[in-house]
Amino acid sequence: MQNGTAYSGGDGPAHGELEAQLTVELASVVSAARRRATRDGDRQVDTAHLLHGLLESDPAVRASFGSGPQVARLLGYLVQRSIGYGLQWHGTVEDSGAVPLVAEGVVPGWSPAAAAAMDGALDRARARYASGADCLDLLAALVDDPESRAVEVLRRASVDTAMLAARLDGERARLD
């Protein structure tokens, strides 16, 4: 049986090992991102798919954007992906430069930037000795790549990504 969150990045976990390193909520986000990519006819899960899943699924992620219309604006851009905004991405591989596009260990079904973000989330969880990466770990890892599709969407929705990154680091320090 194939794992619904199939992923194998770099020195990170293989297919069946990933779910053991994610919270239940983050595993659900990853599954939703895979379904969204398939439904949209995209060859790979990219960082915008992951961002969409985070915003739809996790109240802590939504709260990290503060009050106001930013979350609604972000979801509006992400929903438009298959009918307008984001069509330029259709059928292309997201390569933000986070990892080389053609490299050993490229993750089947994941863009290089999405694989790097997942590795970053796992690294953040390990750094704080957590049993699994959570949704805020992944959001912080997405924001760390300024050339990713997720950050492009955030900027288009007028999100100050530097302030968001600082807020996420502050929230994590407060929770730990």
Short mmCIF file of C-alpha atoms in Angstrom, two decimals:
data_model
loop_
_atom_site.label_atom_id
_atom_site.label_comp_id
_atom_site.label_asym_id
_atom_site.label_seq_id
_atom_site.Cartn_x
_atom_site.Cartn_y
_atom_site.Cartn_z
CA MET A 1 0.00 0.00 0.00
CA GLN A 2 1.39 3.42 -0.95
CA ASN A 3 1.63 6.10 1.71
CA GLY A 4 -0.73 9.01 1.06
CA THR A 5 2.01 11.48 1.96
CA ALA A 6 4.66 9.92 -0.27
CA TYR A 7 7.85 11.86 0.23
CA SER A 8 11.54 11.14 0.30
CA GLY A 9 13.81 14.12 0.40
CA GLY A 10 17.56 14.24 0.71
CA ASP A 11 18.67 12.49 3.86
CA GLY A 12 15.15 12.76 5.25
CA PRO A 13 12.59 10.05 5.74
CA ALA A 14 11.36 7.69 3.04
CA HIS A 15 7.73 7.16 2.13
CA GLY A 16 6.47 5.30 5.18
CA GLU A 17 8.68 7.13 7.65
CA LEU A 18 7.36 10.64 6.97
CA GLU A 19 4.03 10.34 8.77
CA ALA A 20 5.81 9.24 11.94
CA GLN A 21 7.70 12.55 11.87
CA LEU A 22 4.64 14.77 11.39
CA THR A 23 1.83 15.76 13.66
CA VAL A 24 -1.56 14.41 12.61
CA GLU A 25 -2.53 17.92 11.48
CA LEU A 26 0.53 18.32 9.25
CA ALA A 27 0.06 14.85 7.73
CA SER A 28 -3.48 15.93 6.85
CA VAL A 29 -2.15 19.12 5.21
CA VAL A 30 0.32 17.11 3.13
CA SER A 31 -2.44 14.74 1.99
CA ALA A 32 -4.66 17.70 1.07
CA ALA A 33 -1.82 19.30 -0.91
CA ARG A 34 -1.31 16.07 -2.86
CA ARG A 35 -5.03 15.83 -3.65
CA ARG A 36 -5.12 19.49 -4.71
CA ALA A 37 -2.12 19.03 -7.02
CA THR A 38 -3.74 15.98 -8.61
CA ARG A 39 -7.12 17.69 -8.97
CA ASP A 40 -5.48 20.76 -10.56
CA GLY A 41 -3.59 18.57 -13.04
CA ASP A 42 -0.20 19.57 -11.63
CA ARG A 43 2.63 17.08 -11.88
CA GLN A 44 4.05 17.99 -8.49
CA VAL A 45 3.05 19.23 -5.07
CA ASP A 46 4.53 22.71 -4.78
CA THR A 47 4.85 25.24 -1.99
CA ALA A 48 1.60 26.99 -2.95
CA HIS A 49 -0.28 23.67 -2.56
CA LEU A 50 1.26 23.29 0.89
CA LEU A 51 0.41 26.89 1.84
CA HIS A 52 -3.19 26.36 0.71
CA GLY A 53 -3.50 23.25 2.86
CA LEU A 54 -2.01 25.02 5.88
CA LEU A 55 -4.40 27.96 5.60
CA GLU A 56 -7.45 25.73 5.21
CA SER A 57 -6.57 23.28 7.94
CA ASP A 58 -4.79 24.93 10.83
CA PRO A 59 -6.17 27.66 13.11
CA ALA A 60 -2.66 28.41 14.48
CA VAL A 61 -1.42 29.10 10.94
CA ARG A 62 -4.35 31.43 10.28
CA ALA A 63 -3.75 33.18 13.61
CA SER A 64 -0.09 33.79 12.72
CA PHE A 65 -1.30 36.26 10.08
CA GLY A 66 -3.03 38.36 12.74
CA SER A 67 -6.44 39.86 12.42
CA GLY A 68 -7.71 41.36 9.22
CA PRO A 69 -8.43 40.28 5.69
CA GLN A 70 -5.05 38.69 4.85
CA VAL A 71 -6.14 35.07 5.22
CA ALA A 72 -9.22 35.63 3.04
CA ARG A 73 -7.09 37.42 0.43
CA LEU A 74 -4.52 34.58 0.49
CA LEU A 75 -7.19 31.92 0.08
CA GLY A 76 -8.69 33.94 -2.75
CA TYR A 77 -5.40 33.91 -4.65
CA LEU A 78 -4.86 30.22 -3.98
CA VAL A 79 -8.37 29.25 -5.07
CA GLN A 80 -7.87 31.19 -8.31
CA ARG A 81 -4.80 29.13 -9.10
CA SER A 82 -6.53 26.86 -11.59
CA ILE A 83 -8.72 29.53 -13.19
CA GLY A 84 -6.57 32.63 -13.28
CA TYR A 85 -3.77 33.61 -10.96
CA GLY A 86 -1.21 30.84 -10.99
CA LEU A 87 -1.96 29.54 -14.48
CA GLN A 88 1.61 30.47 -15.44
CA TRP A 89 2.70 27.70 -13.06
CA HIS A 90 0.53 24.99 -14.65
CA GLY A 91 2.67 22.19 -16.02
CA THR A 92 5.93 23.72 -14.78
CA VAL A 93 8.29 22.60 -12.05
CA GLU A 94 8.72 24.97 -9.13
CA ASP A 95 12.42 25.56 -8.76
CA SER A 96 13.17 28.39 -6.40
CA GLY A 97 16.85 27.55 -6.27
CA ALA A 98 16.44 26.08 -2.78
CA VAL A 99 17.84 22.82 -4.14
CA PRO A 100 19.22 22.05 -7.58
CA LEU A 101 16.47 21.13 -10.06
CA VAL A 102 18.33 18.07 -11.33
CA ALA A 103 19.97 16.46 -8.38
CA GLU A 104 20.34 13.11 -6.74
CA GLY A 105 17.45 12.49 -4.38
CA VAL A 106 14.86 14.56 -6.26
CA VAL A 107 11.51 13.74 -4.70
CA PRO A 108 9.02 12.19 -7.13
CA GLY A 109 5.76 14.08 -6.98
CA TRP A 110 7.22 17.06 -5.10
CA SER A 111 8.77 20.24 -6.46
CA PRO A 112 12.36 20.83 -5.29
CA ALA A 113 11.17 23.85 -3.27
CA ALA A 114 8.37 21.85 -1.59
CA ALA A 115 10.82 19.06 -0.70
CA ALA A 116 13.24 21.63 0.74
CA ALA A 117 10.42 23.18 2.79
CA MET A 118 9.45 19.79 4.21
CA ASP A 119 13.09 19.10 5.09
CA GLY A 120 13.21 22.54 6.73
CA ALA A 121 10.09 21.78 8.77
CA LEU A 122 11.57 18.50 9.95
CA ASP A 123 14.83 20.28 10.84
CA ARG A 124 12.92 22.90 12.87
CA ALA A 125 11.09 20.15 14.77
CA ARG A 126 14.34 18.28 15.49
CA ALA A 127 16.01 21.53 16.67
CA ARG A 128 13.36 21.95 19.36
CA TYR A 129 13.37 18.22 20.21
CA ALA A 130 9.75 17.79 19.14
CA SER A 131 8.40 14.36 18.33
CA GLY A 132 7.08 15.64 14.99
CA ALA A 133 7.00 18.61 12.67
CA ASP A 134 3.83 20.66 12.92
CA CYS A 135 2.01 23.13 10.71
CA LEU A 136 3.87 26.16 12.09
CA ASP A 137 7.18 24.42 11.35
CA LEU A 138 6.13 24.02 7.73
CA LEU A 139 4.84 27.59 7.44
CA ALA A 140 8.14 28.91 8.81
CA ALA A 141 10.08 26.73 6.36
CA LEU A 142 7.93 27.97 3.45
CA VAL A 143 8.58 31.59 4.42
CA ASP A 144 12.34 30.88 4.57
CA ASP A 145 12.50 30.45 0.77
CA PRO A 146 12.01 33.92 -0.75
CA GLU A 147 11.78 32.54 -4.30
CA SER A 148 9.07 29.95 -3.67
CA ARG A 149 5.55 30.09 -5.08
CA ALA A 150 4.18 30.24 -1.54
CA VAL A 151 6.15 33.41 -0.83
CA GLU A 152 5.07 34.85 -4.19
CA VAL A 153 1.44 34.34 -3.15
CA LEU A 154 2.11 35.82 0.30
CA ARG A 155 3.71 38.91 -1.21
CA ARG A 156 0.91 39.32 -3.74
CA ALA A 157 -1.53 39.32 -0.82
CA SER A 158 0.56 42.07 0.86
CA VAL A 159 1.96 39.86 3.60
CA ASP A 160 5.23 41.15 5.03
CA THR A 161 7.14 37.86 4.94
CA ALA A 162 10.00 39.15 7.12
CA MET A 163 7.51 40.17 9.81
CA LEU A 164 5.70 36.84 9.46
CA ALA A 165 8.98 34.94 9.88
CA ALA A 166 9.82 36.96 13.01
CA ARG A 167 6.30 36.39 14.38
CA LEU A 168 6.60 32.64 13.77
CA ASP A 169 9.96 32.49 15.54
CA GLY A 170 8.50 34.46 18.44
CA GLU A 171 5.44 32.19 18.68
CA ARG A 172 7.61 29.10 18.62
CA ALA A 173 9.88 30.47 21.35
CA ARG A 174 6.82 31.30 23.47
CA LEU A 175 5.36 27.80 22.99
CA ASP A 176 8.60 25.95 23.76
#
